[in-house]
Structures are given as structure tokens and as C-alpha cells.
Amino acid sequence: MTMCGNNTRIQNLIPKTDLFGELSEDQQSEIVSIVSIRNVERGEIVFSEGDEGLGFYVLLSGRVRIFKLSPDGKEQVLHFPECGDSFGEVPVFSGGNFPAHAQAMKKSELLFFPREAFIQLIQKDPSLALSMLAMLSKRLRRFAQMVESLSLREVPGRLASYLIQLSRQDQTNANQATTTVHLDVPKSQLASLLGTIPETLSRIFARMTREGLIESAEGNAVIILDFHGLQELADGERRLA
Amino acid sequence: MTMCGNNTRIQNLIPKTDLFGELSEDQQSEIVSIVSIRNVERGEIVFSEGDEGLGFYVLLSGRVRIFKLSPDGKEQVLHFPECGDSFGEVPVFSGGNFPAHAQAMKKSELLFFPREAFIQLIQKDPSLALSMLAMLSKRLRRFAQMVESLSLREVPGRLASYLIQLSRQDQTNANQATTTVHLDVPKSQLASLLGTIPETLSRIFARMTREGLIESAEGNAVIILDFHGLQELADGERRLA
DNA sequence: CGTGCGCTTGACTTTTTTCAATAAAGGTGG
DNA sequence: CCACCTTTATTGAAAAAAGTCAAGCGCACG
């Protein structure tokens, strides 16, 4: 039920996703035939925790956050899908409802995969199943990491890990004495991803600056001075004053 | 390379697992042909975080804990597989190493599934893939719950949730005014599962007792008096003095 | 009948959150 | 282009939650 123009766009983007990139052209057109596209505006809720999970999504463009909400309104971000990543798959395979909320942080394009049709596709095509298993396994690994991080490390260590991780992804040379990384989300959202609040995050950036680990954290740019020091923080071998 | 006696035992147990219960007899014997059995003693490490993941396990009998270790020796339990549950699947599908440690808490019997052979099985048999997707999805849901719990709720709320969950599983009537639940792990391990330490857990049991939410928590038996009060604690609508 | 391990309790410290106030930044409409 | 307003970020002071350290109890097991 998608328009022709959309189908062309989908056909161009499907091959770039982890999930479908390795499929044959025939298989890819089968995918195209079951998906629909959904455009969402900044702030729009894609789905809420507890909604019936009739299918899952793939992020084509824009930015979405997946998060939990506590009774008193505090938020914990579970993850930010990258473009090409799927989200909301859990109820597709285990039934029931979405385990978390999904909200667009800016205008975004999503693909929607209806549950039944997708399961039929998997049954015809084990390699698709393996791709999905790989996707869920990676997520599981990151969640395990997150649990460890929340429980076993203090906020400075979690932030240090995050900065190191970012600097690895960033094209700039991670072994330079001085490296600039660019936060891909507002600091308030980063706080929520790290399991803390903006005030605490702000104070820790300030302490890191005082100790010469970073030069500054202004706007979304963090200038790293002491890579090795950050690594020690992340490993719990060092602590901030 | 398993002995005949073991094969019989495996054949009896395979049908009881979530993963393989719905397969045909032919498919089940294919499973039997690739697995090997592994017996472990109390305290024995099944695998360590960072080990190469050459396959995954299914718990047949006994008890195993999956946990993370911090540099300074603190532990966070990720989960306790039930009999019939698989664990250590992540590297099978996403490659790389085990994301956590697995240790037997008592003498246990495990099935080992070698990676390559299992993947070939999946390729022949999409319903096996769907079972595994369901297993990983359920785990993902529980991990998301755990992250929420660690980040958004205090220890009393986490413990209350755990007790309520236990009482639902327990055969005894959950709507009785007074219900006794039996902890299936030592309190020190429960503390680690809840992301805290034994001292804190102990103090919270004491506070719950003082407030009349439970009558006692002696040994592994917790006698619940005020089910509704626990629910309020879990939902953050109430706090301990 | 010790010995050791798991559990409990107390006093104290550390980390993080809460509350409040202010400053800076970004977008909108006059 | 600027004034305004909302959102986002920072900083301080105080409170709360949980962790550390230390000591003691009780029960199981050798």
C-alpha cells in the first residue's frame, strides 16, 4: 500500500541495512512487498510500552530513542537505533506488548514490518532468520554491558567508556594526543542513556575538565586530552577527585 | 561422541525444553546427534567472559549463574537460567566472545551445542530459528526490565518486584492474605541479581518486616503479609520509612 | 566441637539526587 | 535583525540512598 516513489526509495535503502544487505535481489523485493513506510515528526511517539506489537520498525533516516518511563516520570534510554537498525522486534518473536517506548527525536523515516508477513518470510528464508538472530544477539550484548555498567560502575566510569567508544567510531585518529568527539544526542539524553541526570553529568564533565582529562565539553563537542586517563577511569583503576 | 546412556537421557529431556519441544521426532534426533553432554561440579566455571564462543549451552539439571565481574571483584548476576533454558548463545549468532561468566552453583548437567552444526540445523529448519528468536526476545525483554529496574527504581522497589514475581510462580495462592515464597538462590546471590550487596538487602528485609509488609525472611522462606503494599512499593507509589 | 561461611547490624563515608536559581542557546514572529 | 520565550545546561547547598568497614551471631559441616 506504499506509493511508487516510496518503493524506489525503499529499494535503494534496503541493501544498506545489516538485516537485509546480504539478501538476493529477489529476496529484497519480497521484503519491499511487505513493508510500509511511516514518516514521523519530531517528538512523535512511534509506539508506547504496553502497546500490542503488531510488527517492528527499521530506522531509515532521522533519530529515534527507545526508553523506559518510571511511574514518577523519570526516563531511562535503552538505546538509540542507528540508521538501518531495527527496533521493536521483541513482541514479534515472543508475543505480547512492546517492552519500551519509542519516540522520534527529529523528523524520521521508518519502515514498518508487519509481524505475520515477516514471520512467513523468515520461514522461507533461513538467512533472514540468521540476520535477525545476529541483530538480537548484538542488542543482548549491549544490554548486558549496560546492566554491568549501571550496577558495577560509577557515573564517571560510564561516561569515560562512552567517550572512548565514540572516539573509536569517529573517523578522527583515536591515538592522537588530542581528539574531538561529537555527541550525537543532547547532553540531557546522554545523561538518561548513562542512567543519571543532567546535573550529575554536567558536574562530571566539569571534574574531567579540572583534572585535565578533557579540555572542554561545550555544545556537542568534547575535546579529549588524556585518552589513557579516560581508559583508566573506565576500567575503575582511577577516580576523579 | 556421547555415550549411549547419555543419549537416552538427552532424548528424554529434549522434548521438555522451550527450544526444542515443538520439533518433530526426526528433528529432535538431529539435535541429539550434534550435542554433547557436560557435567560440572559446584563452583566450576562453565565459561568466562572473553572466552571464544564456540557454541552455547542448555541447562538440563542443577543451577548456573550468568554474571559480570567488575575490575575490583564485584559481581552482577545477569540471570539464572531455568532448566531447559539456553545460555551463552550471543557469540553463536553475532560472533566474538562470551559477554559474561557462567558458573555452576551446584552439580549440574549441561548440553553443549557446537556453533557451526547448530547453524546448519537452523538453516534446514526455520522453526528452530523461530524458537531461538523467541528465546532471545524473552531475554531481551527481561534485560530491558533489569535496566529499568536498576536505573529507575530503588532497591526496596526492586526487591518488592522480585517477591511478587516469585509469588506468582509459586503454586500457593497469590491472593491469600498471607503467602510464603521460597527464594531459589542464597540471599547473597539475590543481592547480586538486584544490583546491590548483602548488607543492603538484609536491611531492607528488616525494614519490610518492621512495616508489616512481610512477617519474616528467615532462611529462604519469605512470609508475605501485605501483598498490596509490596505492589505499591514496586510501583513507586510508596516508600519504606 | 570447632571452623567457616552466610547473614545481620551498627557507625560512617561516598555517591548521587533533589531543589533552586541562574545562565546560555536556539527558534519564532514582530 | 532583534526581542522574546522556551529549552537546555550549569552550579551550589542540602538530603537521601547505598556502599564500606568492622563486628558478631548462628547454623551447617567436617
XYZ file of C-alpha atoms in Angstrom, chain A residues 3-241:
239
model
C 3.373 4.710 -3.242
C 5.686 4.113 -6.131
C 8.052 6.867 -5.166
C 8.421 5.362 -1.770
C 9.126 1.937 -3.159
C 12.038 3.266 -5.141
C 13.407 4.901 -2.039
C 12.980 1.707 -0.091
C 14.708 -0.316 -2.784
C 17.679 1.980 -2.560
C 17.953 1.775 1.181
C 17.215 -1.880 1.882
C 20.624 -3.102 0.700
C 22.340 -0.816 3.187
C 20.774 -2.353 6.256
C 22.503 -5.035 8.303
C 19.357 -7.051 8.305
C 18.797 -7.258 4.577
C 22.056 -6.263 2.975
C 23.127 -9.809 2.247
C 19.908 -10.993 0.671
C 19.498 -11.616 -3.046
C 17.596 -9.121 -5.181
C 14.573 -11.398 -5.314
C 14.519 -11.681 -1.574
C 14.899 -7.941 -1.238
C 11.894 -7.327 -3.432
C 9.909 -9.696 -1.254
C 10.855 -7.516 1.667
C 9.771 -4.415 -0.181
C 6.420 -6.012 -0.896
C 5.506 -6.417 2.761
C 6.829 -3.225 4.336
C 5.172 0.129 4.564
C 6.840 3.435 5.196
C 5.970 5.686 8.084
C 7.023 9.273 8.477
C 7.096 10.742 11.938
C 7.662 14.250 13.201
C 9.968 15.405 15.965
C 8.523 14.375 19.305
C 6.038 11.915 17.855
C 5.557 8.648 19.719
C 6.210 5.676 17.440
C 4.858 3.209 19.973
C 4.368 3.073 23.709
C 5.311 0.428 26.212
C 2.380 -1.904 26.558
C 1.057 -1.364 23.030
C 0.303 -4.529 21.128
C 3.308 -5.418 18.993
C 1.905 -5.951 15.521
C 5.242 -5.554 13.814
C 8.662 -3.969 14.080
C 10.429 -0.972 12.595
C 13.647 -0.142 10.810
C 15.040 3.382 11.011
C 15.802 4.792 7.581
C 16.618 8.381 8.460
C 16.307 10.730 11.386
C 16.674 9.768 15.031
C 14.608 7.729 17.437
C 15.050 6.885 21.083
C 13.874 3.744 22.834
C 13.251 4.334 26.515
C 11.585 3.244 29.711
C 9.486 5.536 31.866
C 9.147 5.262 35.649
C 5.860 5.918 37.429
C 7.136 9.320 38.549
C 8.237 10.394 35.091
C 11.957 9.651 35.064
C 13.332 8.232 31.834
C 15.977 5.653 31.035
C 17.108 5.450 27.435
C 17.741 1.860 26.361
C 19.253 2.709 23.019
C 19.367 4.948 20.012
C 18.996 2.859 16.865
C 21.359 3.809 14.050
C 20.006 4.167 10.546
C 19.411 0.666 9.201
C 18.827 -0.760 12.672
C 15.586 -2.419 13.625
C 13.698 -1.791 16.835
C 10.554 -3.071 18.463
C 11.249 -6.677 17.394
C 10.725 -8.319 20.760
C 6.948 -8.843 20.569
C 7.248 -10.109 17.010
C 9.002 -13.231 18.256
C 7.912 -13.630 21.840
C 4.419 -12.219 21.538
C 2.814 -9.668 23.823
C 3.483 -5.978 24.027
C 6.280 -3.562 23.347
C 8.634 -3.548 26.324
C 9.502 0.155 25.998
C 8.546 3.449 24.381
C 9.849 4.692 21.039
C 9.844 8.386 20.213
C 11.197 10.343 17.257
C 13.760 12.947 18.297
C 13.541 14.586 14.889
C 11.638 14.108 11.639
C 12.307 10.493 10.746
C 11.514 7.852 8.147
C 10.668 4.370 9.331
C 9.935 1.070 7.665
C 7.216 -0.981 9.264
C 7.300 -4.799 9.021
C 4.016 -6.486 9.854
C 4.546 -9.408 12.151
C 2.811 -12.232 10.298
C 4.181 -11.421 6.881
C 7.691 -11.139 8.257
C 7.495 -14.472 10.028
C 6.415 -16.094 6.793
C 9.396 -14.543 5.094
C 11.688 -15.993 7.726
C 10.214 -19.421 7.275
C 11.049 -19.308 3.613
C 14.444 -17.832 4.180
C 16.722 -19.021 6.964
C 19.412 -16.475 6.160
C 16.962 -13.759 7.109
C 16.446 -15.563 10.405
C 20.178 -15.639 10.973
C 20.443 -11.913 10.302
C 17.730 -11.272 12.824
C 19.398 -13.573 15.344
C 22.606 -11.619 14.861
C 20.766 -8.336 15.406
C 19.146 -9.534 18.622
C 22.398 -11.047 19.857
C 24.210 -7.773 19.414
C 21.488 -5.974 21.280
C 21.666 -8.547 24.063
C 25.384 -7.994 24.346
C 24.914 -4.266 24.643
C 22.183 -4.645 27.218
C 24.381 -6.939 29.284
C 27.049 -4.276 29.049
C 24.535 -1.694 30.169
C 23.469 -3.705 33.200
C 27.093 -4.163 34.180
C 27.751 -0.504 33.694
C 24.771 0.639 35.755
C 25.439 -1.750 38.563
C 29.190 -2.051 38.769
C 30.498 1.322 37.686
C 30.021 4.893 38.807
C 28.897 7.623 36.519
C 32.414 8.924 35.739
C 33.416 5.463 34.537
C 30.313 5.102 32.420
C 30.891 8.466 30.811
C 34.540 7.656 30.159
C 33.534 4.407 28.434
C 31.042 6.262 26.318
C 33.571 8.865 25.217
C 36.126 6.210 24.333
C 33.555 4.278 22.353
C 32.544 7.422 20.487
C 36.123 8.286 19.668
C 36.621 4.848 18.178
C 33.666 5.318 15.848
C 34.660 8.846 14.995
C 36.815 8.961 11.909
C 39.420 11.114 13.596
C 42.502 9.371 14.870
C 41.875 7.908 18.290
C 45.551 7.705 19.126
C 46.207 11.406 18.745
C 47.012 13.119 21.995
C 44.085 15.450 21.354
C 40.828 14.195 19.850
C 37.471 15.863 19.412
C 34.344 13.760 19.546
C 30.863 14.944 18.740
C 27.982 13.853 20.906
C 25.237 12.573 18.686
C 22.500 13.366 21.202
C 21.791 16.279 23.558
C 23.502 16.031 26.935
C 20.188 15.515 28.683
C 19.634 12.408 26.567
C 23.156 11.229 27.169
C 22.505 11.530 30.894
C 19.448 9.339 30.508
C 21.388 6.780 28.479
C 24.042 6.627 31.208
C 21.440 6.178 33.898
C 21.847 9.558 35.539
C 20.512 13.121 35.357
C 21.788 16.208 33.530
C 23.057 17.888 36.723
C 25.298 14.955 37.582
C 26.567 14.626 34.025
C 27.376 18.304 33.951
C 29.343 18.102 37.182
C 31.339 15.168 35.925
C 32.266 16.916 32.708
C 33.432 19.774 34.920
C 35.550 17.456 37.049
C 37.044 15.803 33.996
C 37.987 19.232 32.743
C 39.578 20.231 36.060
C 41.655 17.070 36.040
C 42.847 17.617 32.513
C 41.178 14.553 31.049
C 39.250 16.696 28.620
C 39.781 20.272 27.572
C 36.091 21.116 27.359
C 32.616 19.807 26.722
C 30.852 22.720 25.078
C 27.812 22.128 22.962
C 28.143 18.691 21.458
C 31.919 18.807 21.089
C 34.121 17.123 23.661
C 37.849 17.682 23.330
C 39.742 14.770 24.798
C 43.215 15.452 26.179
C 44.124 12.340 28.120
C 42.872 9.277 26.385
C 44.754 6.961 28.631
C 43.360 8.634 31.731
C 39.842 8.110 30.452
C 40.617 4.469 29.876
C 41.770 4.131 33.480
C 38.564 5.773 34.671
C 36.517 3.369 32.571
C 38.462 0.433 33.975
C 37.992 1.573 37.537
C 41.734 1.987 38.025
C 41.351 5.655 38.735
C 38.818 8.016 40.233
C 38.002 11.678 39.926
C 38.839 13.984 42.827
